[in-house]
Amino acid sequence: MASVIAGLAGGVVATIVMTVAMMVMGDGGPPPTAALVAMFAGGQPEDHAMPGMALHLLYGIAAGAVFAVGVPLVGLSLGSIGVAVGLGLVYGLVLMIGGMMFWMRIVIGMEPDKGTMMTFGTVHVIYGVVLGAFLGAGIVA
């Protein structure tokens, strides 16, 4: 069973890998979390790129801990790297759907175009796979 610490560490690693992929694939604009920061701080999302990125990192770290703790709670195990990667892939898809439907559309009020949705989906799958691999490999106990 993965610990909360392992989940936090996996969340850091997976979010960094995801962010690199997002920067390579994206349009060079700020992350969607910058729009969330702008809702509370005022201004435009471009004005809040770094706080948006910090918020995104915090989300990723917390989501790693939720995955590490949540998987055993639903009766599954991260003991096999193959199973852990598969569960991470599913988790990435769940995060993608939640992010697109709830955060982007309802909370922020965005209507992302097809390219944005493809990038968003791809990087969340990358996040989940990396998180699953990290936890399945048992790098941090």
PDB file of C-alpha atoms in Angstrom:
ATOM      1  CA  MET A   1       0.000   0.000   0.000  1.00  0.00           C
ATOM      2  CA  ALA A   2       1.346   3.416  -0.969  1.00  0.00           C
ATOM      3  CA  SER A   3       1.657   5.983   1.796  1.00  0.00           C
ATOM      4  CA  VAL A   4       0.426   9.549   1.769  1.00  0.00           C
ATOM      5  CA  ILE A   5       4.082  10.652   1.524  1.00  0.00           C
ATOM      6  CA  ALA A   6       4.555   8.441  -1.542  1.00  0.00           C
ATOM      7  CA  GLY A   7       1.400   9.942  -3.053  1.00  0.00           C
ATOM      8  CA  LEU A   8       2.626  13.477  -2.385  1.00  0.00           C
ATOM      9  CA  ALA A   9       6.019  12.677  -3.915  1.00  0.00           C
ATOM     10  CA  GLY A  10       4.394  10.951  -6.877  1.00  0.00           C
ATOM     11  CA  GLY A  11       2.129  13.962  -7.315  1.00  0.00           C
ATOM     12  CA  VAL A  12       5.163  16.259  -7.513  1.00  0.00           C
ATOM     13  CA  VAL A  13       6.907  14.076 -10.097  1.00  0.00           C
ATOM     14  CA  ALA A  14       3.765  13.497 -12.180  1.00  0.00           C
ATOM     15  CA  THR A  15       2.846  17.191 -12.138  1.00  0.00           C
ATOM     16  CA  ILE A  16       6.332  18.203 -13.281  1.00  0.00           C
ATOM     17  CA  VAL A  17       6.233  15.699 -16.159  1.00  0.00           C
ATOM     18  CA  MET A  18       2.690  16.799 -17.023  1.00  0.00           C
ATOM     19  CA  THR A  19       3.679  20.471 -16.964  1.00  0.00           C
ATOM     20  CA  VAL A  20       6.621  19.894 -19.287  1.00  0.00           C
ATOM     21  CA  ALA A  21       4.295  18.087 -21.702  1.00  0.00           C
ATOM     22  CA  MET A  22       1.752  20.909 -21.354  1.00  0.00           C
ATOM     23  CA  MET A  23       4.408  23.501 -22.171  1.00  0.00           C
ATOM     24  CA  VAL A  24       5.598  21.542 -25.219  1.00  0.00           C
ATOM     25  CA  MET A  25       2.089  20.830 -26.550  1.00  0.00           C
ATOM     26  CA  GLY A  26       0.302  23.995 -25.464  1.00  0.00           C
ATOM     27  CA  ASP A  27      -0.166  27.352 -27.067  1.00  0.00           C
ATOM     28  CA  GLY A  28       2.259  29.163 -24.766  1.00  0.00           C
ATOM     29  CA  GLY A  29      -0.546  30.653 -22.705  1.00  0.00           C
ATOM     30  CA  PRO A  30      -1.020  30.340 -18.967  1.00  0.00           C
ATOM     31  CA  PRO A  31      -2.532  27.191 -17.458  1.00  0.00           C
ATOM     32  CA  PRO A  32      -6.311  27.158 -16.894  1.00  0.00           C
ATOM     33  CA  THR A  33      -5.654  27.582 -13.168  1.00  0.00           C
ATOM     34  CA  ALA A  34      -4.417  31.111 -13.956  1.00  0.00           C
ATOM     35  CA  ALA A  35      -7.998  31.937 -14.977  1.00  0.00           C
ATOM     36  CA  LEU A  36      -9.152  30.695 -11.575  1.00  0.00           C
ATOM     37  CA  VAL A  37      -6.611  32.928  -9.834  1.00  0.00           C
ATOM     38  CA  ALA A  38      -7.738  35.862 -12.012  1.00  0.00           C
ATOM     39  CA  MET A  39     -11.342  35.318 -10.882  1.00  0.00           C
ATOM     40  CA  PHE A  40     -10.317  36.102  -7.317  1.00  0.00           C
ATOM     41  CA  ALA A  41      -7.359  38.441  -7.801  1.00  0.00           C
ATOM     42  CA  GLY A  42      -8.701  40.409 -10.784  1.00  0.00           C
ATOM     43  CA  GLY A  43      -6.998  41.029 -14.069  1.00  0.00           C
ATOM     44  CA  GLN A  44      -6.440  38.583 -16.889  1.00  0.00           C
ATOM     45  CA  PRO A  45      -5.172  34.991 -16.672  1.00  0.00           C
ATOM     46  CA  GLU A  46      -1.936  36.100 -18.365  1.00  0.00           C
ATOM     47  CA  ASP A  47      -1.315  38.336 -15.334  1.00  0.00           C
ATOM     48  CA  HIS A  48      -1.361  35.287 -13.070  1.00  0.00           C
ATOM     49  CA  ALA A  49       0.635  32.658 -14.974  1.00  0.00           C
ATOM     50  CA  MET A  50       3.046  31.888 -12.108  1.00  0.00           C
ATOM     51  CA  PRO A  51       0.427  31.804  -9.323  1.00  0.00           C
ATOM     52  CA  GLY A  52      -1.691  29.674 -11.665  1.00  0.00           C
ATOM     53  CA  MET A  53       1.222  27.293 -12.164  1.00  0.00           C
ATOM     54  CA  ALA A  54       1.819  27.138  -8.389  1.00  0.00           C
ATOM     55  CA  LEU A  55      -1.869  26.351  -7.836  1.00  0.00           C
ATOM     56  CA  HIS A  56      -1.666  23.661 -10.521  1.00  0.00           C
ATOM     57  CA  LEU A  57       1.350  22.121  -8.763  1.00  0.00           C
ATOM     58  CA  LEU A  58      -0.555  22.087  -5.461  1.00  0.00           C
ATOM     59  CA  TYR A  59      -3.537  20.408  -7.140  1.00  0.00           C
ATOM     60  CA  GLY A  60      -1.228  17.786  -8.629  1.00  0.00           C
ATOM     61  CA  ILE A  61       0.460  17.078  -5.309  1.00  0.00           C
ATOM     62  CA  ALA A  62      -2.880  16.759  -3.501  1.00  0.00           C
ATOM     63  CA  ALA A  63      -4.296  14.554  -6.277  1.00  0.00           C
ATOM     64  CA  GLY A  64      -1.287  12.242  -5.876  1.00  0.00           C
ATOM     65  CA  ALA A  65      -2.052  11.793  -2.189  1.00  0.00           C
ATOM     66  CA  VAL A  66      -5.744  11.207  -2.926  1.00  0.00           C
ATOM     67  CA  PHE A  67      -4.805   8.490  -5.435  1.00  0.00           C
ATOM     68  CA  ALA A  68      -2.380   6.768  -3.050  1.00  0.00           C
ATOM     69  CA  VAL A  69      -4.928   6.718  -0.236  1.00  0.00           C
ATOM     70  CA  GLY A  70      -8.036   6.219  -2.388  1.00  0.00           C
ATOM     71  CA  VAL A  71      -6.989   3.163  -4.390  1.00  0.00           C
ATOM     72  CA  PRO A  72      -6.792   0.853  -1.344  1.00  0.00           C
ATOM     73  CA  LEU A  73     -10.035   2.318   0.008  1.00  0.00           C
ATOM     74  CA  VAL A  74     -11.885   0.998  -3.050  1.00  0.00           C
ATOM     75  CA  GLY A  75     -10.310  -2.435  -2.603  1.00  0.00           C
ATOM     76  CA  LEU A  76      -7.561  -2.199  -5.219  1.00  0.00           C
ATOM     77  CA  SER A  77      -3.790  -2.414  -4.890  1.00  0.00           C
ATOM     78  CA  LEU A  78      -0.830  -0.533  -6.330  1.00  0.00           C
ATOM     79  CA  GLY A  79       1.472  -3.504  -5.644  1.00  0.00           C
ATOM     80  CA  SER A  80       2.036  -4.336  -9.309  1.00  0.00           C
ATOM     81  CA  ILE A  81       3.521  -1.666 -11.548  1.00  0.00           C
ATOM     82  CA  GLY A  82       1.312  -2.775 -14.448  1.00  0.00           C
ATOM     83  CA  VAL A  83      -1.858  -2.507 -12.394  1.00  0.00           C
ATOM     84  CA  ALA A  84      -0.699   0.788 -10.871  1.00  0.00           C
ATOM     85  CA  VAL A  85      -0.061   2.278 -14.333  1.00  0.00           C
ATOM     86  CA  GLY A  86      -3.480   1.087 -15.508  1.00  0.00           C
ATOM     87  CA  LEU A  87      -5.179   2.584 -12.456  1.00  0.00           C
ATOM     88  CA  GLY A  88      -3.179   5.778 -12.956  1.00  0.00           C
ATOM     89  CA  LEU A  89      -4.376   5.981 -16.558  1.00  0.00           C
ATOM     90  CA  VAL A  90      -7.985   5.669 -15.388  1.00  0.00           C
ATOM     91  CA  TYR A  91      -7.338   8.272 -12.682  1.00  0.00           C
ATOM     92  CA  GLY A  92      -5.866  10.642 -15.265  1.00  0.00           C
ATOM     93  CA  LEU A  93      -9.011  10.249 -17.378  1.00  0.00           C
ATOM     94  CA  VAL A  94     -11.204  10.939 -14.348  1.00  0.00           C
ATOM     95  CA  LEU A  95      -9.175  14.074 -13.572  1.00  0.00           C
ATOM     96  CA  MET A  96      -9.427  15.130 -17.225  1.00  0.00           C
ATOM     97  CA  ILE A  97     -13.209  14.774 -17.285  1.00  0.00           C
ATOM     98  CA  GLY A  98     -13.579  16.505 -13.925  1.00  0.00           C
ATOM     99  CA  GLY A  99     -11.267  19.291 -15.036  1.00  0.00           C
ATOM    100  CA  MET A 100     -13.041  19.842 -18.335  1.00  0.00           C
ATOM    101  CA  MET A 101     -16.591  19.568 -17.070  1.00  0.00           C
ATOM    102  CA  PHE A 102     -16.365  21.120 -13.622  1.00  0.00           C
ATOM    103  CA  TRP A 103     -13.335  23.397 -13.359  1.00  0.00           C
ATOM    104  CA  MET A 104     -13.082  24.717 -16.906  1.00  0.00           C
ATOM    105  CA  ARG A 105     -16.746  24.978 -17.849  1.00  0.00           C
ATOM    106  CA  ILE A 106     -18.628  25.508 -14.586  1.00  0.00           C
ATOM    107  CA  VAL A 107     -16.152  27.228 -12.275  1.00  0.00           C
ATOM    108  CA  ILE A 108     -14.069  29.257 -14.740  1.00  0.00           C
ATOM    109  CA  GLY A 109     -16.710  29.557 -17.461  1.00  0.00           C
ATOM    110  CA  MET A 110     -14.367  28.561 -20.295  1.00  0.00           C
ATOM    111  CA  GLU A 111     -15.440  26.894 -23.501  1.00  0.00           C
ATOM    112  CA  PRO A 112     -12.168  25.288 -24.578  1.00  0.00           C
ATOM    113  CA  ASP A 113     -11.567  24.613 -28.263  1.00  0.00           C
ATOM    114  CA  LYS A 114     -10.755  21.151 -29.610  1.00  0.00           C
ATOM    115  CA  GLY A 115      -6.983  21.714 -29.479  1.00  0.00           C
ATOM    116  CA  THR A 116      -7.108  22.843 -25.859  1.00  0.00           C
ATOM    117  CA  MET A 117      -9.233  19.852 -24.916  1.00  0.00           C
ATOM    118  CA  MET A 118      -6.847  17.456 -26.693  1.00  0.00           C
ATOM    119  CA  THR A 119      -3.847  18.931 -24.900  1.00  0.00           C
ATOM    120  CA  PHE A 120      -5.714  18.976 -21.579  1.00  0.00           C
ATOM    121  CA  GLY A 121      -6.718  15.334 -22.005  1.00  0.00           C
ATOM    122  CA  THR A 122      -3.293  14.157 -23.085  1.00  0.00           C
ATOM    123  CA  VAL A 123      -1.420  15.814 -20.228  1.00  0.00           C
ATOM    124  CA  HIS A 124      -3.849  14.447 -17.638  1.00  0.00           C
ATOM    125  CA  VAL A 125      -3.366  10.929 -18.995  1.00  0.00           C
ATOM    126  CA  ILE A 126       0.405  11.512 -18.787  1.00  0.00           C
ATOM    127  CA  TYR A 127      -0.046  12.656 -15.180  1.00  0.00           C
ATOM    128  CA  GLY A 128      -1.987   9.533 -14.254  1.00  0.00           C
ATOM    129  CA  VAL A 129       0.404   7.123 -15.958  1.00  0.00           C
ATOM    130  CA  VAL A 130       3.466   8.731 -14.356  1.00  0.00           C
ATOM    131  CA  LEU A 131       1.760   8.805 -10.944  1.00  0.00           C
ATOM    132  CA  GLY A 132       0.782   5.154 -11.242  1.00  0.00           C
ATOM    133  CA  ALA A 133       4.270   4.138 -12.374  1.00  0.00           C
ATOM    134  CA  PHE A 134       5.879   6.079  -9.527  1.00  0.00           C
ATOM    135  CA  LEU A 135       3.657   4.524  -6.889  1.00  0.00           C
ATOM    136  CA  GLY A 136       3.716   1.055  -8.437  1.00  0.00           C
ATOM    137  CA  ALA A 137       7.505   1.102  -8.535  1.00  0.00           C
ATOM    138  CA  GLY A 138       7.587   1.804  -4.802  1.00  0.00           C
ATOM    139  CA  ILE A 139      10.198   4.560  -5.165  1.00  0.00           C
ATOM    140  CA  VAL A 140       9.010   6.155  -1.915  1.00  0.00           C
ATOM    141  CA  ALA A 141       7.632   3.858   0.782  1.00  0.00           C
TER     142      ALA A 141
END
